[in-house]
């Protein structure tokens, strides 16, 4: 019974968890690994997670934490490589097939982790503010402010005045 319940959960949520990790990291293979790591963690605590009520929220929270840690490690590694003179220009300069999607992806990567997590969970996953607060273990007010600031920052980065108007205008935050 336990195995079947987890297997059904895995089948239903793996792709979404991987997509969340991709939107947070910008790396397909890393996203798959992070989703798998999150599901491993869920499996290890499955009885407790399933009893808590919303295993998907728990799994998203794990993905958010794993991506934050991955991003930190990448930043430290890049700084060390730059200090050694190994890393020159931007390695991600690939001619995009779909310029708008890649532009948004790059803009997302500029946002601070919590802001990016709020924007991605709210808009890409269409989760409620309460769900995002639960996943990230922050207050609903923090979700509101981080989402608003993230949307404004994305609009500025993308030069899209219509986005700014839709989210209430720039308040200088």
Coordinates of C-alpha atoms in Angstrom, one line a residue:
X1 CA 0.0 0.0 0.0
X2 CA 2.8 2.4 1.0
X3 CA 4.8 1.7 -2.2
X4 CA 1.7 2.1 -4.4
X5 CA 0.8 5.4 -2.8
X6 CA 4.3 6.8 -3.2
X7 CA 4.5 5.4 -6.8
X8 CA 1.3 7.2 -7.7
X9 CA 2.6 10.4 -6.0
X10 CA 5.9 10.1 -7.9
X11 CA 4.1 9.6 -11.3
X12 CA 1.8 12.6 -10.7
X13 CA 4.4 15.1 -9.4
X14 CA 7.8 14.3 -10.8
X15 CA 7.4 16.4 -13.9
X16 CA 6.1 19.4 -12.0
X17 CA 8.9 19.2 -9.4
X18 CA 11.5 19.0 -12.2
X19 CA 9.9 22.0 -13.9
X20 CA 10.0 24.0 -10.7
X21 CA 13.7 23.1 -10.3
X22 CA 14.4 24.1 -13.9
X23 CA 12.7 27.5 -13.5
X24 CA 14.7 28.0 -10.4
X25 CA 18.1 26.9 -11.8
X26 CA 17.9 27.2 -15.5
X27 CA 19.6 23.8 -15.9
X28 CA 17.6 20.9 -17.3
X29 CA 19.8 18.1 -16.1
X30 CA 20.3 19.7 -12.7
X31 CA 16.5 20.1 -12.4
X32 CA 15.9 16.4 -13.0
X33 CA 18.5 15.6 -10.3
X34 CA 17.0 18.0 -7.8
X35 CA 13.5 16.6 -8.4
X36 CA 14.8 13.1 -7.9
X37 CA 16.6 14.1 -4.7
X38 CA 13.5 15.8 -3.4
X39 CA 11.4 12.7 -4.1
X40 CA 14.0 10.6 -2.4
X41 CA 13.6 12.8 0.7
X42 CA 9.8 12.5 0.4
X43 CA 10.1 8.7 0.2
X44 CA 12.3 8.5 3.3
X45 CA 9.6 10.3 5.3
X46 CA 6.6 9.1 3.3
X47 CA 4.4 8.0 6.2
X48 CA 4.8 11.3 8.0
X49 CA 4.5 13.4 4.7
X50 CA 1.4 11.6 3.6
X51 CA -0.2 12.0 7.0
X52 CA 0.5 15.7 7.0
X53 CA -2.0 16.4 4.3
X54 CA -0.2 17.9 1.3
X55 CA 2.8 15.9 0.1
X56 CA 3.1 18.0 -3.0
X57 CA 3.7 21.2 -0.9
X58 CA 6.2 19.4 1.2
X59 CA 8.0 18.2 -2.0
X60 CA 8.0 21.7 -3.5
X61 CA 9.5 23.0 -0.3
X62 CA 12.3 20.5 -0.6
X63 CA 12.9 21.4 -4.2
X64 CA 13.1 25.1 -3.2
X65 CA 15.6 24.4 -0.5
X66 CA 17.7 22.1 -2.7
X67 CA 17.8 24.7 -5.5
X68 CA 18.9 27.4 -3.1
X69 CA 21.7 25.2 -1.9
X70 CA 22.7 24.3 -5.5
X71 CA 22.7 28.0 -6.6
X72 CA 24.9 28.9 -3.6
X73 CA 27.4 26.1 -4.5
X74 CA 27.5 27.2 -8.1
X75 CA 28.2 30.8 -7.1
X76 CA 31.1 29.7 -4.9
X77 CA 32.5 27.5 -7.6
X78 CA 32.3 30.3 -10.2
X79 CA 34.0 32.7 -7.9
X80 CA 36.8 30.3 -7.3
X81 CA 37.2 29.7 -11.1
X82 CA 37.2 33.4 -11.8
X83 CA 39.9 33.9 -9.2
X84 CA 42.0 31.3 -10.9
X85 CA 41.4 32.9 -14.3
X86 CA 39.8 29.7 -15.6
X87 CA 36.3 31.2 -16.2
X88 CA 36.3 34.1 -18.7
X89 CA 33.1 35.1 -20.3
X90 CA 29.5 34.0 -19.8
X91 CA 29.3 30.2 -20.6
X92 CA 25.5 30.4 -21.1
X93 CA 25.8 32.6 -24.2
X94 CA 24.0 30.2 -26.6
X95 CA 21.9 31.5 -29.5
X96 CA 18.4 30.9 -28.3
X97 CA 15.8 29.2 -30.4
X98 CA 13.0 31.0 -28.6
X99 CA 14.4 34.4 -27.6
X100 CA 11.6 35.5 -25.3
X101 CA 11.6 32.3 -23.2
X102 CA 15.3 32.5 -22.7
X103 CA 15.1 36.2 -21.9
X104 CA 12.6 35.4 -19.2
X105 CA 14.7 32.6 -17.9
X106 CA 17.8 34.8 -17.7
X107 CA 15.7 37.5 -16.0
X108 CA 14.4 35.0 -13.4
X109 CA 18.0 34.0 -12.6
X110 CA 18.8 37.6 -11.7
X111 CA 16.1 37.6 -9.0
X112 CA 17.1 36.8 -5.4
X113 CA 16.2 33.2 -4.5
X114 CA 13.1 33.9 -2.3
X115 CA 11.7 36.4 -4.8
X116 CA 12.3 34.0 -7.7
X117 CA 10.7 31.2 -5.8
X118 CA 7.6 33.3 -5.0
X119 CA 7.2 34.5 -8.6
X120 CA 7.7 31.0 -10.0
X121 CA 5.3 29.3 -7.6
X122 CA 2.7 32.0 -7.9
X123 CA 2.7 32.5 -11.7
X124 CA 4.2 29.4 -13.3
X125 CA 2.5 27.0 -10.9
X126 CA -0.5 29.1 -10.1
X127 CA -0.4 28.4 -6.4
X128 CA -2.2 30.5 -3.8
X129 CA -0.3 32.9 -1.6
X130 CA -1.0 30.6 1.3
X131 CA 0.4 27.6 -0.5
X132 CA 3.5 29.5 -1.4
X133 CA 3.9 30.6 2.2
X134 CA 3.6 27.0 3.4
X135 CA 6.1 25.7 0.9
X136 CA 8.7 28.4 1.6
X137 CA 7.9 28.5 5.3
X138 CA 7.4 32.3 5.2
X139 CA 4.4 34.5 6.0
X140 CA 1.7 35.3 3.5
X141 CA 2.7 39.0 3.7
X142 CA 6.2 38.0 2.8
X143 CA 4.9 36.1 -0.2
X144 CA 2.8 39.1 -1.3
X145 CA 5.7 41.5 -1.0
X146 CA 8.3 39.2 -2.6
X147 CA 6.0 38.3 -5.5
X148 CA 5.2 42.0 -6.1
X149 CA 8.8 43.0 -6.0
X150 CA 9.8 40.1 -8.1
X151 CA 7.2 40.9 -10.8
X152 CA 8.3 44.5 -10.8
X153 CA 11.9 43.5 -11.0
X154 CA 11.2 41.1 -13.9
X155 CA 9.3 43.9 -15.7
X156 CA 12.2 46.2 -15.3
X157 CA 14.7 43.6 -16.5
X158 CA 12.5 42.7 -19.5
X159 CA 11.6 46.3 -20.2
X160 CA 7.9 45.5 -20.2
X161 CA 5.8 48.5 -19.1
X162 CA 2.6 46.5 -19.5
X163 CA 3.7 44.1 -16.8
X164 CA 4.4 47.0 -14.5
X165 CA 0.9 48.4 -15.1
X166 CA -0.8 45.0 -14.6
X167 CA 0.9 44.5 -11.2
X168 CA 0.1 48.0 -9.9
X169 CA 2.9 50.3 -11.2
X170 CA 6.4 50.8 -9.9
X171 CA 6.6 51.9 -6.3
X172 CA 10.4 52.3 -6.2
X173 CA 10.9 49.1 -4.2

